[in-house]
GROMACS .gro file of N, CA and C in nm:
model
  399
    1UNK      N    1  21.207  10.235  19.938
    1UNK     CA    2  21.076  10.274  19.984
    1UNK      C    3  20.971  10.209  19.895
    2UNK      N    4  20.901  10.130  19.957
    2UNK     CA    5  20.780  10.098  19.868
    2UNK      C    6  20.652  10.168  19.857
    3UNK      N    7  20.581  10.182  19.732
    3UNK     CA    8  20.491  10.287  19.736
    3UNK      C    9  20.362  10.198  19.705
    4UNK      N   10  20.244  10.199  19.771
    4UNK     CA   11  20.152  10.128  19.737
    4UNK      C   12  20.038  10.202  19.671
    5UNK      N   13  19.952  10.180  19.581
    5UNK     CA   14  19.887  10.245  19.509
    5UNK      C   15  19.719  10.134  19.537
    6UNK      N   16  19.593  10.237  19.584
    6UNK     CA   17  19.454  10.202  19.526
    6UNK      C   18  19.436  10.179  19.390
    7UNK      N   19  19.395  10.053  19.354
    7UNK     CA   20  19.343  10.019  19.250
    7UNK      C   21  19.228  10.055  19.221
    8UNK      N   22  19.168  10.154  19.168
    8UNK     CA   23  19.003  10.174  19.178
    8UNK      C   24  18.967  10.034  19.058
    9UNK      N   25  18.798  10.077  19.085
    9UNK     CA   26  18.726  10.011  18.981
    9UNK      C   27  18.765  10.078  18.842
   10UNK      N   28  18.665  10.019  18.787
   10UNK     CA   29  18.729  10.065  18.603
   10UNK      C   30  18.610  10.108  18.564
   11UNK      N   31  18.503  10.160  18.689
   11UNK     CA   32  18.409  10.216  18.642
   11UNK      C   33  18.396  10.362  18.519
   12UNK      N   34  18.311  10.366  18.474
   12UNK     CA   35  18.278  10.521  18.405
   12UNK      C   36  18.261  10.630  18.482
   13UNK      N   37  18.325  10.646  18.601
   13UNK     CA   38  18.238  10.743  18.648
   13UNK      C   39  18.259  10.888  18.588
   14UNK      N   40  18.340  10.952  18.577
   14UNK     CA   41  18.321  11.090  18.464
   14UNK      C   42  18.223  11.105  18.376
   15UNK      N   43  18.256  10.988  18.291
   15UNK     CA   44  18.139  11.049  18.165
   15UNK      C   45  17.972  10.954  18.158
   16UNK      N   46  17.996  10.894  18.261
   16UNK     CA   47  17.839  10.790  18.236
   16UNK      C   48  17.767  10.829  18.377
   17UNK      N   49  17.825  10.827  18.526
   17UNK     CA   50  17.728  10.843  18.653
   17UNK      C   51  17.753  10.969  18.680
   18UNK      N   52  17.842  11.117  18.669
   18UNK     CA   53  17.860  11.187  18.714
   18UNK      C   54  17.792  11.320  18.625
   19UNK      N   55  17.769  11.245  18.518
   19UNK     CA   56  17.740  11.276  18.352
   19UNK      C   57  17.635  11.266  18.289
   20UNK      N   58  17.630  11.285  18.174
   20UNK     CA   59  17.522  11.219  18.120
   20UNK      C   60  17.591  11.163  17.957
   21UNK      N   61  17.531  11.088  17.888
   21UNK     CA   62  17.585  11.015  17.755
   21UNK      C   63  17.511  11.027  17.649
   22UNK      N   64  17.518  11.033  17.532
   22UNK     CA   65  17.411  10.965  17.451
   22UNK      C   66  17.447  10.866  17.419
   23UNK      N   67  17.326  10.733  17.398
   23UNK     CA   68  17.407  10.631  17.382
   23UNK      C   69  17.354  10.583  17.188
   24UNK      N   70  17.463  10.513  17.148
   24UNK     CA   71  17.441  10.460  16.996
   24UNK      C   72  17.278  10.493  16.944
   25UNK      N   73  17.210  10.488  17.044
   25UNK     CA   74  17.078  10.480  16.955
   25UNK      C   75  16.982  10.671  17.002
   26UNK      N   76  17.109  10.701  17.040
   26UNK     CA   77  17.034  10.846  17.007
   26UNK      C   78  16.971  10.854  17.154
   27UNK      N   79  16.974  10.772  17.302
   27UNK     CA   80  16.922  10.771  17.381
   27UNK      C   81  17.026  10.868  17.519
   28UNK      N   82  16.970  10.936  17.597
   28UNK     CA   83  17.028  11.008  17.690
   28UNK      C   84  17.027  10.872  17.808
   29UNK      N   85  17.191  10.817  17.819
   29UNK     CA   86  17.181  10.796  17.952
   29UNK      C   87  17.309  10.830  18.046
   30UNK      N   88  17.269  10.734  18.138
   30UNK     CA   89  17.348  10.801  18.279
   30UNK      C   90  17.319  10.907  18.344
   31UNK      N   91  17.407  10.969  18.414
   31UNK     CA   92  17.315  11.140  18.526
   31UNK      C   93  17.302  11.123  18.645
   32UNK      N   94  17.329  11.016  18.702
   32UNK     CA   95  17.317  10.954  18.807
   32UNK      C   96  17.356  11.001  18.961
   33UNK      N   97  17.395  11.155  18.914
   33UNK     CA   98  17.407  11.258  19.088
   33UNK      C   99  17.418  11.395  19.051
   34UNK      N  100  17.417  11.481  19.105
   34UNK     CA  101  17.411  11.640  19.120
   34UNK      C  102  17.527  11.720  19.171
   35UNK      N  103  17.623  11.596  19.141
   35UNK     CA  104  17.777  11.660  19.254
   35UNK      C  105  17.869  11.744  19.181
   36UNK      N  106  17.826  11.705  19.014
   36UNK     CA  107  17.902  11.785  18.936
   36UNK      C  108  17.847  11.924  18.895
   37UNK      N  109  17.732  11.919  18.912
   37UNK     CA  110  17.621  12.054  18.921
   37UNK      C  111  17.559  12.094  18.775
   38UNK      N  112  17.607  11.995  18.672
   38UNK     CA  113  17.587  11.982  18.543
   38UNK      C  114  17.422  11.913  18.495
   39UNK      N  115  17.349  11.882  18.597
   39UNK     CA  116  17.213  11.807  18.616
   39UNK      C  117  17.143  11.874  18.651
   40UNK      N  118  17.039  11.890  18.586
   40UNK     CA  119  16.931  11.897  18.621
   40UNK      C  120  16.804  11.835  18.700
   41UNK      N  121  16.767  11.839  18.816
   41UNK     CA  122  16.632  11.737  18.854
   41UNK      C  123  16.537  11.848  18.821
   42UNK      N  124  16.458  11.744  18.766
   42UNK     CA  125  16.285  11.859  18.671
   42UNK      C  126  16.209  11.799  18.802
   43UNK      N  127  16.224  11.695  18.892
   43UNK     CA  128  16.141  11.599  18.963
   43UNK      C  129  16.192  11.513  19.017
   44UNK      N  130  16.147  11.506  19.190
   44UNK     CA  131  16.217  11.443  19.228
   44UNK      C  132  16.119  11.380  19.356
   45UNK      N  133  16.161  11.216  19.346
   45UNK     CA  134  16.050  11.122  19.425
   45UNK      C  135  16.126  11.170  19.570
   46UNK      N  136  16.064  11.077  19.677
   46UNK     CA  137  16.100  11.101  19.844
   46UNK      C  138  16.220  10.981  19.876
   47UNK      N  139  16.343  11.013  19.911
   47UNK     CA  140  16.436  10.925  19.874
   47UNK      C  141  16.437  10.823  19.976
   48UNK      N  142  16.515  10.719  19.938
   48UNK     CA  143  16.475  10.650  20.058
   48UNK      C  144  16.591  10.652  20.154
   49UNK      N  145  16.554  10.521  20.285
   49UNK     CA  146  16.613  10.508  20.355
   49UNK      C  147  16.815  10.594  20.351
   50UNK      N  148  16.840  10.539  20.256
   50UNK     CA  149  16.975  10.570  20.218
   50UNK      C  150  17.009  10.713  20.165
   51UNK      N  151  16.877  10.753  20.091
   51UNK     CA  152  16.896  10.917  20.025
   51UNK      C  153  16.918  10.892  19.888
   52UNK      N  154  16.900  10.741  19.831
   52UNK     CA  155  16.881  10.725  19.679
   52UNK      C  156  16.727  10.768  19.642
   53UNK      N  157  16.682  10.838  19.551
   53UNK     CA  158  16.615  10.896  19.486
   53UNK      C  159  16.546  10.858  19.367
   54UNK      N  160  16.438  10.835  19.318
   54UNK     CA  161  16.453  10.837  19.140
   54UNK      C  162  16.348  10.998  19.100
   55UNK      N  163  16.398  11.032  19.002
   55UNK     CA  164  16.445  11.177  18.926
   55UNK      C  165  16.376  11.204  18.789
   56UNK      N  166  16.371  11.264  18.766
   56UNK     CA  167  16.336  11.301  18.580
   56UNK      C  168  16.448  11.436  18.578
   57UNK      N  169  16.553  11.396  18.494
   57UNK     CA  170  16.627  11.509  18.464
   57UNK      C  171  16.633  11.535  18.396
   58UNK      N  172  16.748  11.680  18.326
   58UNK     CA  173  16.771  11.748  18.231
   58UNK      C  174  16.896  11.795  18.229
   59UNK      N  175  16.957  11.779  18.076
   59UNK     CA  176  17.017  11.831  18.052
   59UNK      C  177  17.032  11.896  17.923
   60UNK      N  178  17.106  12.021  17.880
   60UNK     CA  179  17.113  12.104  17.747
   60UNK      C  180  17.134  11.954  17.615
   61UNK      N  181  17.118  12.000  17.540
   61UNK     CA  182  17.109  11.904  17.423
   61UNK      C  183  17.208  11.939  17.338
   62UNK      N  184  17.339  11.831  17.327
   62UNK     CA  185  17.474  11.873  17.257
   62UNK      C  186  17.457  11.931  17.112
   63UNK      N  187  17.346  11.930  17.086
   63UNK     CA  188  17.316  11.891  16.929
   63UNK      C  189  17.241  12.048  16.884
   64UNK      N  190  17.126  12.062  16.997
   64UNK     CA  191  17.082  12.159  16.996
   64UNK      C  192  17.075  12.232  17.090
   65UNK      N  193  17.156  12.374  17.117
   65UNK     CA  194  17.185  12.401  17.261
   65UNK      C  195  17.037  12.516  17.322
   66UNK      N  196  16.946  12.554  17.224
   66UNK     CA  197  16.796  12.541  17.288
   66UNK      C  198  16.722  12.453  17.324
   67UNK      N  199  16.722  12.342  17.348
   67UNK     CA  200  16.626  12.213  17.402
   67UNK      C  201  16.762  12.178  17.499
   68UNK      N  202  16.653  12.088  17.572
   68UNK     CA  203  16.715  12.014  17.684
   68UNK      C  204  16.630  11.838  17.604
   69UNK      N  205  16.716  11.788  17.648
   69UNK     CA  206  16.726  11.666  17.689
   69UNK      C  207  16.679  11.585  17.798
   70UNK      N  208  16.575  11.505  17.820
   70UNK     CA  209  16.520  11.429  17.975
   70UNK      C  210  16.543  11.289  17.967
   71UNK      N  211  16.506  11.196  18.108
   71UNK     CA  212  16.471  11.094  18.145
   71UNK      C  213  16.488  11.099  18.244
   72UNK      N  214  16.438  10.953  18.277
   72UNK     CA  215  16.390  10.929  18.467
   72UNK      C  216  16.535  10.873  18.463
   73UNK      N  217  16.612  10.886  18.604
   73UNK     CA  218  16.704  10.812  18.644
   73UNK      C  219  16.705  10.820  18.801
   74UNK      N  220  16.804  10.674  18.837
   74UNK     CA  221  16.794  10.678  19.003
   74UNK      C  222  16.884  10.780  19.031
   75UNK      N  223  16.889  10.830  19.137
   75UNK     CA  224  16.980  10.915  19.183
   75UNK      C  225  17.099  10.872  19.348
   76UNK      N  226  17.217  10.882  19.314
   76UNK     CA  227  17.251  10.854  19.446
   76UNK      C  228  17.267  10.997  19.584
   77UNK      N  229  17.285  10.986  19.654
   77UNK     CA  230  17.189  11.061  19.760
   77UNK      C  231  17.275  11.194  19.723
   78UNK      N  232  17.175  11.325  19.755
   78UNK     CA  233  17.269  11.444  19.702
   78UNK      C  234  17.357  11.497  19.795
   79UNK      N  235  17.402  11.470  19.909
   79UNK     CA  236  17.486  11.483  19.988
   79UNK      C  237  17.639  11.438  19.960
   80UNK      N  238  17.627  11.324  19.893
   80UNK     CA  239  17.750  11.243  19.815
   80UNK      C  240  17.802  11.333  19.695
   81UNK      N  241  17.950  11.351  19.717
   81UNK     CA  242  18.019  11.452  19.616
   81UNK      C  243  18.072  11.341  19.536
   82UNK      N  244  18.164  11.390  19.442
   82UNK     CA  245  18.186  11.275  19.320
   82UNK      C  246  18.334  11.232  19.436
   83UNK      N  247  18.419  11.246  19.466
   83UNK     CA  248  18.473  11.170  19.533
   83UNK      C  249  18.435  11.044  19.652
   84UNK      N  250  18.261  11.075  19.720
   84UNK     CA  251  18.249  10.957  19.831
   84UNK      C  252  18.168  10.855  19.703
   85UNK      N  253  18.109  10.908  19.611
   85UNK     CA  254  18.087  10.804  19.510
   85UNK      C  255  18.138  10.737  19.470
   86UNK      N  256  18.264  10.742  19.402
   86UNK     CA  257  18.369  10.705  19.386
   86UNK      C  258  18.413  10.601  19.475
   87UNK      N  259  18.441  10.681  19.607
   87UNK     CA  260  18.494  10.513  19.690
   87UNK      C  261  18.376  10.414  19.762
   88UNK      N  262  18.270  10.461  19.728
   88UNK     CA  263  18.132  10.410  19.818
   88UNK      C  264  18.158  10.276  19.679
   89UNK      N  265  18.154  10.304  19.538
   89UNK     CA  266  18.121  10.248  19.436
   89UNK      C  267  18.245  10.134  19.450
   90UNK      N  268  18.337  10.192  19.453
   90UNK     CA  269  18.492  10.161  19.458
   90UNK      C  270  18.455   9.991  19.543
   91UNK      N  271  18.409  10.022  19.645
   91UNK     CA  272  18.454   9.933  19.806
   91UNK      C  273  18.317   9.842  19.731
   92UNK      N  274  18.211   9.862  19.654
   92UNK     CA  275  18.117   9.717  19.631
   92UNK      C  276  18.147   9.692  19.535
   93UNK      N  277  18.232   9.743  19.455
   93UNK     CA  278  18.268   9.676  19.331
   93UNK      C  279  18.343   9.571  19.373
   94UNK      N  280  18.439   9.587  19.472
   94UNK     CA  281  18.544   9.484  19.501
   94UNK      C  282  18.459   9.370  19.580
   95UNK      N  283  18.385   9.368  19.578
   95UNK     CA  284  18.317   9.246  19.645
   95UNK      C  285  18.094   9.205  19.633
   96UNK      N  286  18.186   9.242  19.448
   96UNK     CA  287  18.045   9.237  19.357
   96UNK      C  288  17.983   9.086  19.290
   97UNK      N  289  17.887   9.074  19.297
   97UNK     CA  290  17.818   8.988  19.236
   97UNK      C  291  17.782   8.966  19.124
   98UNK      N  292  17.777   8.869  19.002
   98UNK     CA  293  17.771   8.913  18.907
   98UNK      C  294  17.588   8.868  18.889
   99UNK      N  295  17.479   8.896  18.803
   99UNK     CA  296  17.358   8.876  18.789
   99UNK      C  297  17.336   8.882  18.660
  100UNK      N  298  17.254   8.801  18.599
  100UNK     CA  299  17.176   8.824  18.423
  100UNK      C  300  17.085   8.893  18.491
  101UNK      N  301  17.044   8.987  18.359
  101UNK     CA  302  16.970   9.080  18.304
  101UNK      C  303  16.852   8.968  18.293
  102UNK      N  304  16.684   9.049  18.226
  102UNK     CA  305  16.615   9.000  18.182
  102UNK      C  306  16.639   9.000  18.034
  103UNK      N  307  16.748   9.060  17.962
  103UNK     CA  308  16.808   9.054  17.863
  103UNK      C  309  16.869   8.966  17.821
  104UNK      N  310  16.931   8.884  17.931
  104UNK     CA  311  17.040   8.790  17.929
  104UNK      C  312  17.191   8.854  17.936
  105UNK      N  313  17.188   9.006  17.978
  105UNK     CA  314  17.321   9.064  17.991
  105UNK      C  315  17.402   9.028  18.127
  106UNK      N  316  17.496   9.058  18.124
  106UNK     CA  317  17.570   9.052  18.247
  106UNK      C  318  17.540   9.172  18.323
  107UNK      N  319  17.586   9.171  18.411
  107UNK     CA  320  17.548   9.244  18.522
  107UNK      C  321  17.643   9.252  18.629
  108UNK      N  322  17.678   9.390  18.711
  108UNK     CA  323  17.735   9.349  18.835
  108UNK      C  324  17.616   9.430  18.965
  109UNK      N  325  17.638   9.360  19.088
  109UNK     CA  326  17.549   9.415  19.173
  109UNK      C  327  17.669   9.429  19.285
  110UNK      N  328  17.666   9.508  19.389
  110UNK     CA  329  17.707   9.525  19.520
  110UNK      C  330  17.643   9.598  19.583
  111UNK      N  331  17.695   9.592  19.755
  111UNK     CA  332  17.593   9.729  19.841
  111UNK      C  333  17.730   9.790  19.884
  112UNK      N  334  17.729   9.953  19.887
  112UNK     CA  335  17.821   9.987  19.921
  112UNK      C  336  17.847   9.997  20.087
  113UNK      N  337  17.955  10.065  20.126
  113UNK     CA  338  17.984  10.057  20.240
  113UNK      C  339  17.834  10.139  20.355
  114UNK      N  340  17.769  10.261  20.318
  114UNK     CA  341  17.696  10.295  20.319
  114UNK      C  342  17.575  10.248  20.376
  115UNK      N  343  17.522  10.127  20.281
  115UNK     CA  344  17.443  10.039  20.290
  115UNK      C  345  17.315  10.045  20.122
  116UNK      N  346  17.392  10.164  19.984
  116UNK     CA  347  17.357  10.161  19.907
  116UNK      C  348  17.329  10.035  19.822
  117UNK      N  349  17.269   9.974  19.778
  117UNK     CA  350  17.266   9.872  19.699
  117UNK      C  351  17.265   9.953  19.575
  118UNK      N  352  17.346   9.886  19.456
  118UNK     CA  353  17.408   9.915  19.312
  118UNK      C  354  17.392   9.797  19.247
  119UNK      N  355  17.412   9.855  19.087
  119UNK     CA  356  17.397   9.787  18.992
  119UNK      C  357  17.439   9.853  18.870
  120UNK      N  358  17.528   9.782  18.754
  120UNK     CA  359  17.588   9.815  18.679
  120UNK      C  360  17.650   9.664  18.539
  121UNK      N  361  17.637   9.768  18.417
  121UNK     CA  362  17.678   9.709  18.329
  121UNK      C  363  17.835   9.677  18.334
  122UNK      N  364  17.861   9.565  18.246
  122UNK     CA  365  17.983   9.522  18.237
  122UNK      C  366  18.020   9.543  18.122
  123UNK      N  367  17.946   9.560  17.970
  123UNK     CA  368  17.996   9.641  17.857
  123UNK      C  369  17.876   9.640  17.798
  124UNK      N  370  17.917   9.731  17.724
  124UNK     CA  371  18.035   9.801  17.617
  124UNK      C  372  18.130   9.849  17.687
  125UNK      N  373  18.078   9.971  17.844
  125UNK     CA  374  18.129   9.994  17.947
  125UNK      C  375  18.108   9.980  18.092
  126UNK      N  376  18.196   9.985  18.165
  126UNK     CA  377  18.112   9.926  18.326
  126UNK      C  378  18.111  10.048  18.397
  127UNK      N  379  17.941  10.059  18.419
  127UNK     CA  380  17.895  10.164  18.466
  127UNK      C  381  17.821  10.101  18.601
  128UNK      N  382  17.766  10.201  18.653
  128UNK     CA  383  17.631  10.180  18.790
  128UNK      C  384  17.587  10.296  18.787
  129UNK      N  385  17.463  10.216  18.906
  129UNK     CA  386  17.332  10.307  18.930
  129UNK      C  387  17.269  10.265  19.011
  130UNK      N  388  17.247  10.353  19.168
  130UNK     CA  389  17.156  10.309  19.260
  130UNK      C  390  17.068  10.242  19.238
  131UNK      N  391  16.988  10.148  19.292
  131UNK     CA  392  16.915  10.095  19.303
  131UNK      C  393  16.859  10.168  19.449
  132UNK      N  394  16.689  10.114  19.426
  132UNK     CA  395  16.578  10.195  19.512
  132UNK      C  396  16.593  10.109  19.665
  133UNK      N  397  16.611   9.978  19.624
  133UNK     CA  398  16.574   9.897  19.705
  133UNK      C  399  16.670   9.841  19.793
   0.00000   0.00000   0.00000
């Protein structure tokens, strides 16, 4: 019997889009949906066509568990649970583009099946994040 197995992406999604991070320089990122129920939106723009969003969220502060923690981030549409993220992300990763940064970083872009357009780092770790447009 042969058993065939999905290869997902090698995205972050647990601890960077579903999540939130601090990153090396003391900065809150990622947060990037509401499916895990661990997010906060303080604010939230009129989403578009697709139901991507951009947000000002919150979350408790690991450090200090009276303050919260903010920033603006895109949001992917709140209807999407962490599993259709997952394969929405899954299906444009496999047929992603790569783009420089104005940094000069690498970059990957795809649109998902959906019709989301994404974008995501390739390291330290390879993450994404809706894009508006």
């Amino acid at each position: 019997m042969l058993l065939f197995f999905h290869k997902p992406s090698i995205i972050d999604f647990d601890g960077h889009i579903l999540n939130t991070e601090i990153n090396s320089r003391g900065r809150l990122t990622g947060g990037h949906s509401i499916a895990n129920g661990n997010i906060n939106v303080i604010s939230k723009a009129t989403p578009n066509a697709q139901g991507v969003y951009e947000a000002k969220i919150s979350v408790p502060d690991p450090k200090n568990p009276n303050k919260t923690l903010t920033k603006d981030s895109t949001m992917f549409p709140d209807s999407w649970n962490a599993d259709r993220i997952k394969v929405e992300v899954d299906a444009a990763y496999k047929t992603k583009s790569i783009v420089i940064n104005s940094n000069g970083q690498s970059m990957w872009e795809g649109i998902t099946p959906s019709g989301v357009k994404v974008r995501g780092y390739l390291e330290p770790n390879t993450t994404v994040y809706p894009l508006m447009k």
